[in-house]
Amino acid sequence: YGGYAFVPSSLVTGTWIGILQELQIEFSQYEHPVVLTVEAQAKYVGNLGGALSKNLFLKDKKHRYYVVSALADTKVDLKVLSQRLGLGKGGLRMAAEEALVEILKVPLGCVTPFAVVNESARHVSLLLDQGFKTQEYCFFHPLSNDMSISLNAHGLDKFLKSIGRDPSYVDLEANPPVGKGQPPDLAAFVPSDAPILSDLPVKAPTQDSTGKHVSAASNSAAFAAKAVKPSGNALNVKEKPVNTVQPSIPAADAGNFVEELLDRASALLLSEISEDSIKQHSGQLGAEGANNIKKCLREDLKNL
């Protein structure tokens, strides 16, 4: 399984169907057009009775990574989750697309619990919504968002155990106190090691046919026009501004400074790409999104 890389979506689908069949896991598959949001996916499979899922790829300040897979209507507060992991209020953020491609081997919009199958994702922590266990079955993309497969929690567990993963279900909406005498309840799920990333060249962004900026890695023929916003209100992340303005940044901190700016800009960009904004602004989506990002980032950049 660890050899999975970018391949045509038809082959991806066939591979995963074969894996599930080999493990004798009961599932159903539904082909549909490429979907950009959970709401769009619901138009094709929402009437079939199963629960939809949203999936987030996150990182902490020590470059350790997490996949959080939850029911679509589960409220995931990144500040609360960060505290429960023992990372402080601002310890989690959306991972950069380059890390997504190198570690999980999938483009934006195709993160699922299945993505931890790769050897490159061995250090990625997987947190599953305990709500999955209450559903008769749930929908996930099989690493390509032009198809959905449905299976129950038992089938998901069977798959994860087959690749050496012990399924970890948690209450993602809980907000237990953390402090003296009350240790973080999810601290055990913080990865002990961070993956070693190769030096990825910075490539100028290109535009697809809709005018959206995509990276060269996700602009391959295999996944053209499939960059998707991870759904859920966890994208609305804004850390408290720094109280004092630093007149200069020490040279040793330049790398972290750049990563901070890129992470904030990436999260804001993803938050601008939604089904509603696409319908509302159509051809002007790029300009409208850029203006909104400027407004949101201006004060953050001044403070930094």
Short mmCIF file of C-alpha atoms in Angstrom, two decimals:
data_model
loop_
_atom_site.label_atom_id
_atom_site.label_comp_id
_atom_site.label_asym_id
_atom_site.label_seq_id
_atom_site.Cartn_x
_atom_site.Cartn_y
_atom_site.Cartn_z
CA TYR A 1 0.00 0.00 0.00
CA GLY A 2 2.86 2.39 0.72
CA GLY A 3 3.61 2.77 -2.99
CA TYR A 4 0.50 4.83 -3.73
CA ALA A 5 1.22 8.07 -5.61
CA PHE A 6 -0.61 10.38 -8.03
CA VAL A 7 -2.28 8.19 -10.67
CA PRO A 8 -5.42 8.55 -12.80
CA SER A 9 -8.56 8.70 -10.69
CA SER A 10 -10.03 5.62 -12.35
CA LEU A 11 -7.01 3.58 -11.21
CA VAL A 12 -7.20 5.10 -7.72
CA THR A 13 -10.84 4.09 -7.47
CA GLY A 14 -10.14 0.60 -8.75
CA THR A 15 -7.25 0.16 -6.33
CA TRP A 16 -9.28 1.12 -3.27
CA ILE A 17 -12.27 -0.94 -4.27
CA GLY A 18 -9.95 -3.91 -4.68
CA ILE A 19 -8.44 -3.33 -1.23
CA LEU A 20 -11.84 -3.16 0.45
CA GLN A 21 -13.02 -6.27 -1.40
CA GLU A 22 -9.88 -8.17 -0.43
CA LEU A 23 -10.51 -7.30 3.23
CA GLN A 24 -14.15 -8.40 2.84
CA ILE A 25 -15.43 -5.01 3.96
CA GLU A 26 -19.02 -4.23 3.03
CA PHE A 27 -19.34 -0.96 1.14
CA SER A 28 -21.23 0.76 -1.66
CA GLN A 29 -19.80 3.09 -4.30
CA TYR A 30 -21.42 6.07 -6.02
CA GLU A 31 -19.92 7.93 -8.96
CA HIS A 32 -20.75 11.62 -9.33
CA PRO A 33 -19.25 14.82 -10.78
CA VAL A 34 -16.29 16.38 -8.99
CA VAL A 35 -17.65 18.09 -5.87
CA LEU A 36 -16.13 21.15 -4.22
CA THR A 37 -17.88 21.05 -0.84
CA VAL A 38 -19.75 18.74 1.49
CA GLU A 39 -22.92 20.59 0.48
CA ALA A 40 -22.26 19.77 -3.17
CA GLN A 41 -21.59 16.13 -2.31
CA ALA A 42 -24.91 16.00 -0.47
CA LYS A 43 -26.75 16.73 -3.73
CA TYR A 44 -25.61 13.37 -5.07
CA VAL A 45 -25.52 11.07 -2.03
CA GLY A 46 -27.27 13.05 0.71
CA ASN A 47 -30.58 11.32 0.03
CA LEU A 48 -29.13 7.84 0.50
CA GLY A 49 -29.40 7.84 4.28
CA GLY A 50 -25.72 7.82 5.22
CA ALA A 51 -23.78 10.51 7.06
CA LEU A 52 -21.37 12.82 5.25
CA SER A 53 -17.86 13.47 6.59
CA LYS A 54 -15.42 16.36 6.61
CA ASN A 55 -11.67 15.86 6.90
CA LEU A 56 -8.97 18.29 8.04
CA PHE A 57 -5.21 18.01 7.62
CA LEU A 58 -3.56 19.97 10.43
CA LYS A 59 -0.08 20.73 11.77
CA ASP A 60 1.29 22.03 15.05
CA LYS A 61 4.18 24.41 15.67
CA LYS A 62 6.65 21.54 15.86
CA HIS A 63 5.61 20.36 12.37
CA ARG A 64 3.73 17.31 13.59
CA TYR A 65 0.67 16.43 11.54
CA TYR A 66 -2.90 15.33 12.23
CA VAL A 67 -5.87 14.12 10.20
CA VAL A 68 -9.18 14.91 11.86
CA SER A 69 -12.16 13.11 10.34
CA ALA A 70 -15.60 14.13 11.58
CA LEU A 71 -19.28 14.06 10.74
CA ALA A 72 -20.17 17.02 8.53
CA ASP A 73 -22.26 18.67 11.26
CA THR A 74 -19.75 18.14 14.08
CA LYS A 75 -18.36 21.48 15.29
CA VAL A 76 -14.55 21.28 15.39
CA ASP A 77 -12.99 24.21 17.26
CA LEU A 78 -9.27 24.21 16.54
CA LYS A 79 -8.44 26.30 19.61
CA VAL A 80 -10.23 23.84 21.90
CA LEU A 81 -8.75 20.83 20.12
CA SER A 82 -5.29 22.37 20.38
CA GLN A 83 -5.66 22.81 24.14
CA ARG A 84 -6.94 19.25 24.54
CA LEU A 85 -3.80 18.01 22.76
CA GLY A 86 -1.64 20.07 25.11
CA LEU A 87 -0.51 22.46 22.38
CA GLY A 88 -1.98 25.68 23.77
CA LYS A 89 -4.80 27.67 22.17
CA GLY A 90 -3.00 28.52 18.94
CA GLY A 91 -1.04 25.33 18.46
CA LEU A 92 -2.95 23.96 15.46
CA ARG A 93 -3.41 25.31 11.96
CA MET A 94 -4.22 24.04 8.48
CA ALA A 95 -1.25 22.22 6.94
CA ALA A 96 0.28 23.62 3.76
CA GLU A 97 -0.61 22.01 0.44
CA GLU A 98 3.02 20.97 -0.12
CA ALA A 99 2.91 18.88 3.06
CA LEU A 100 -0.43 17.43 2.00
CA VAL A 101 1.03 16.27 -1.29
CA GLU A 102 4.27 14.90 0.14
CA ILE A 103 2.93 13.24 3.30
CA LEU A 104 -0.60 12.05 2.44
CA LYS A 105 0.04 11.81 -1.33
CA VAL A 106 -3.31 13.41 -2.19
CA PRO A 107 -4.35 16.84 -3.52
CA LEU A 108 -6.59 19.31 -1.74
CA GLY A 109 -10.12 18.07 -1.15
CA CYS A 110 -9.23 14.37 -1.09
CA VAL A 111 -8.16 13.93 2.55
CA THR A 112 -9.83 10.93 4.21
CA PRO A 113 -8.89 8.41 6.92
CA PHE A 114 -7.73 6.19 4.05
CA ALA A 115 -4.88 8.62 3.31
CA VAL A 116 -2.84 7.38 6.29
CA VAL A 117 -2.19 4.16 4.37
CA ASN A 118 1.08 5.53 2.99
CA GLU A 119 4.41 4.91 4.71
CA SER A 120 5.06 8.65 4.45
CA ALA A 121 2.06 9.21 6.77
CA ARG A 122 3.24 6.83 9.51
CA HIS A 123 3.82 9.73 11.93
CA VAL A 124 0.45 11.39 11.19
CA SER A 125 -2.04 11.16 14.05
CA LEU A 126 -5.60 10.18 13.06
CA LEU A 127 -8.53 11.38 15.19
CA LEU A 128 -11.96 9.99 14.34
CA ASP A 129 -15.30 11.48 15.39
CA GLN A 130 -17.01 9.16 17.86
CA GLY A 131 -20.22 10.11 16.06
CA PHE A 132 -19.23 7.74 13.24
CA LYS A 133 -20.11 4.84 15.52
CA THR A 134 -23.71 6.04 15.82
CA GLN A 135 -24.29 6.02 12.05
CA GLU A 136 -25.47 3.08 10.01
CA TYR A 137 -22.85 4.05 7.42
CA CYS A 138 -20.80 7.11 6.42
CA PHE A 139 -19.57 8.54 3.11
CA PHE A 140 -15.92 9.15 2.27
CA HIS A 141 -14.12 9.95 -0.98
CA PRO A 142 -11.77 7.12 -2.04
CA LEU A 143 -8.89 9.65 -2.42
CA SER A 144 -10.67 11.15 -5.43
CA ASN A 145 -13.64 13.51 -5.16
CA ASP A 146 -15.54 12.25 -8.20
CA MET A 147 -16.81 9.24 -6.23
CA SER A 148 -18.09 8.49 -2.74
CA ILE A 149 -18.04 5.18 -0.94
CA SER A 150 -20.16 4.31 2.07
CA LEU A 151 -19.18 1.95 4.88
CA ASN A 152 -19.82 1.63 8.60
CA ALA A 153 -17.42 2.23 11.49
CA HIS A 154 -16.72 -1.50 11.75
CA GLY A 155 -15.55 -1.56 8.12
CA LEU A 156 -13.40 1.53 8.64
CA ASP A 157 -11.86 -0.06 11.74
CA LYS A 158 -11.11 -3.24 9.81
CA PHE A 159 -9.29 -1.28 7.12
CA LEU A 160 -7.26 0.76 9.62
CA LYS A 161 -6.25 -2.32 11.59
CA SER A 162 -5.12 -4.00 8.35
CA ILE A 163 -2.49 -1.25 7.93
CA GLY A 164 -1.41 -1.36 11.57
CA ARG A 165 -3.53 1.55 12.82
CA ASP A 166 -5.50 1.32 16.05
CA PRO A 167 -8.69 3.37 15.40
CA SER A 168 -9.03 6.27 17.86
CA TYR A 169 -12.52 7.72 18.33
CA VAL A 170 -12.94 10.90 20.38
CA ASP A 171 -15.67 13.40 21.21
CA LEU A 172 -14.55 16.30 19.01
CA GLU A 173 -17.16 18.68 20.44
CA ALA A 174 -16.13 18.19 24.08
CA ASN A 175 -14.47 21.11 25.86
CA PRO A 176 -13.03 19.74 29.10
CA PRO A 177 -11.07 22.13 31.34
CA VAL A 178 -7.29 21.99 30.96
CA GLY A 179 -5.02 23.30 33.66
CA LYS A 180 -3.41 22.49 36.97
CA GLY A 181 -4.55 19.03 38.04
CA GLN A 182 -6.48 18.66 34.75
CA PRO A 183 -4.06 17.46 32.06
CA PRO A 184 -4.99 17.58 28.35
CA ASP A 185 -7.24 14.60 27.68
CA LEU A 186 -5.95 14.05 24.11
CA ALA A 187 -2.22 14.49 24.79
CA ALA A 188 -1.61 10.82 23.98
CA PHE A 189 -2.54 11.49 20.35
CA VAL A 190 0.30 13.97 19.73
CA PRO A 191 2.78 12.24 17.39
CA SER A 192 6.10 11.40 19.03
CA ASP A 193 8.01 12.23 15.85
CA ALA A 194 7.64 14.71 13.02
CA PRO A 195 7.97 13.52 9.41
CA ILE A 196 11.10 14.54 7.54
CA LEU A 197 10.06 16.54 4.49
CA SER A 198 12.26 16.85 1.44
CA ASP A 199 13.16 20.33 0.23
CA LEU A 200 10.27 21.25 -2.04
CA PRO A 201 10.99 23.90 -4.69
CA VAL A 202 8.77 26.95 -4.58
CA LYS A 203 6.82 27.05 -7.79
CA ALA A 204 4.88 29.98 -9.15
CA PRO A 205 1.12 29.37 -8.93
CA THR A 206 -0.80 28.72 -12.09
CA GLN A 207 -4.48 29.14 -12.85
CA ASP A 208 -6.95 26.50 -13.88
CA SER A 209 -9.89 27.05 -16.22
CA THR A 210 -11.96 28.60 -13.43
CA GLY A 211 -9.32 31.19 -12.59
CA LYS A 212 -8.37 29.58 -9.27
CA HIS A 213 -4.71 29.45 -8.30
CA VAL A 214 -3.38 25.91 -8.00
CA SER A 215 0.10 24.61 -7.34
CA ALA A 216 2.07 22.68 -9.91
CA ALA A 217 1.80 19.56 -7.76
CA SER A 218 -2.01 19.56 -7.88
CA ASN A 219 -2.19 20.73 -11.47
CA SER A 220 -1.27 17.36 -12.94
CA ALA A 221 -3.50 15.78 -15.55
CA ALA A 222 -4.56 13.14 -13.05
CA PHE A 223 -6.19 15.64 -10.71
CA ALA A 224 -6.90 18.72 -12.84
CA ALA A 225 -9.67 20.94 -11.49
CA LYS A 226 -9.95 19.00 -8.23
CA ALA A 227 -8.58 21.45 -5.69
CA VAL A 228 -11.25 21.56 -3.01
CA LYS A 229 -11.82 23.47 0.20
CA PRO A 230 -11.82 21.25 3.33
CA SER A 231 -15.24 21.91 4.80
CA GLY A 232 -16.20 22.83 8.32
CA ASN A 233 -15.94 25.88 10.54
CA ALA A 234 -12.46 24.83 11.62
CA LEU A 235 -11.17 27.00 8.77
CA ASN A 236 -12.20 30.11 10.66
CA VAL A 237 -8.95 30.22 12.60
CA LYS A 238 -7.48 33.51 13.78
CA GLU A 239 -4.80 33.72 16.42
CA LYS A 240 -4.65 36.64 18.84
CA PRO A 241 -2.50 39.46 17.44
CA VAL A 242 0.86 40.12 19.01
CA ASN A 243 0.75 43.04 21.43
CA THR A 244 4.02 44.63 20.32
CA VAL A 245 5.25 45.21 16.81
CA GLN A 246 8.70 43.85 16.04
CA PRO A 247 10.68 46.32 13.87
CA SER A 248 12.71 43.50 12.38
CA ILE A 249 12.84 39.71 12.27
CA PRO A 250 16.06 37.94 13.32
CA ALA A 251 17.59 36.08 10.39
CA ALA A 252 17.36 32.77 12.23
CA ASP A 253 13.57 33.16 12.46
CA ALA A 254 13.01 34.06 8.81
CA GLY A 255 11.90 30.55 7.85
CA ASN A 256 9.29 30.38 10.61
CA PHE A 257 8.15 33.91 9.77
CA VAL A 258 7.56 32.98 6.12
CA GLU A 259 5.76 29.76 7.09
CA GLU A 260 3.48 31.75 9.42
CA LEU A 261 2.52 34.13 6.61
CA LEU A 262 1.97 31.32 4.12
CA ASP A 263 -0.16 29.29 6.55
CA ARG A 264 -2.41 32.26 7.29
CA ALA A 265 -2.74 33.19 3.63
CA SER A 266 -3.48 29.55 2.66
CA ALA A 267 -6.20 29.18 5.29
CA LEU A 268 -7.83 32.43 4.19
CA LEU A 269 -7.64 31.44 0.53
CA LEU A 270 -9.36 28.12 1.23
CA SER A 271 -12.07 29.88 3.24
CA GLU A 272 -12.86 32.06 0.21
CA ILE A 273 -13.54 29.05 -2.04
CA SER A 274 -17.05 27.85 -1.31
CA GLU A 275 -20.01 26.85 -3.40
CA ASP A 276 -21.88 30.02 -2.42
CA SER A 277 -18.98 32.32 -3.32
CA ILE A 278 -18.52 30.55 -6.66
CA LYS A 279 -22.20 31.10 -7.50
CA GLN A 280 -22.22 34.67 -6.25
CA HIS A 281 -19.04 35.98 -7.86
CA SER A 282 -18.49 33.55 -10.77
CA GLY A 283 -15.75 35.03 -12.98
CA GLN A 284 -14.93 37.69 -10.38
CA LEU A 285 -14.21 35.13 -7.66
CA GLY A 286 -10.43 35.62 -7.90
CA ALA A 287 -10.57 39.39 -7.51
CA GLU A 288 -13.21 39.25 -4.79
CA GLY A 289 -11.26 36.61 -2.85
CA ALA A 290 -8.02 38.57 -3.17
CA ASN A 291 -9.65 41.71 -1.78
CA ASN A 292 -11.13 39.85 1.17
CA ILE A 293 -7.80 38.17 1.93
CA LYS A 294 -6.03 41.54 1.86
CA LYS A 295 -8.51 42.95 4.36
CA CYS A 296 -8.18 39.95 6.70
CA LEU A 297 -4.39 39.75 6.49
CA ARG A 298 -3.59 43.47 6.71
CA GLU A 299 -3.75 43.75 10.51
CA ASP A 300 -2.13 40.36 11.02
CA LEU A 301 0.83 41.37 8.86
CA LYS A 302 1.18 44.73 10.60
CA ASN A 303 1.32 42.97 13.97
CA LEU A 304 3.79 40.38 12.75
#
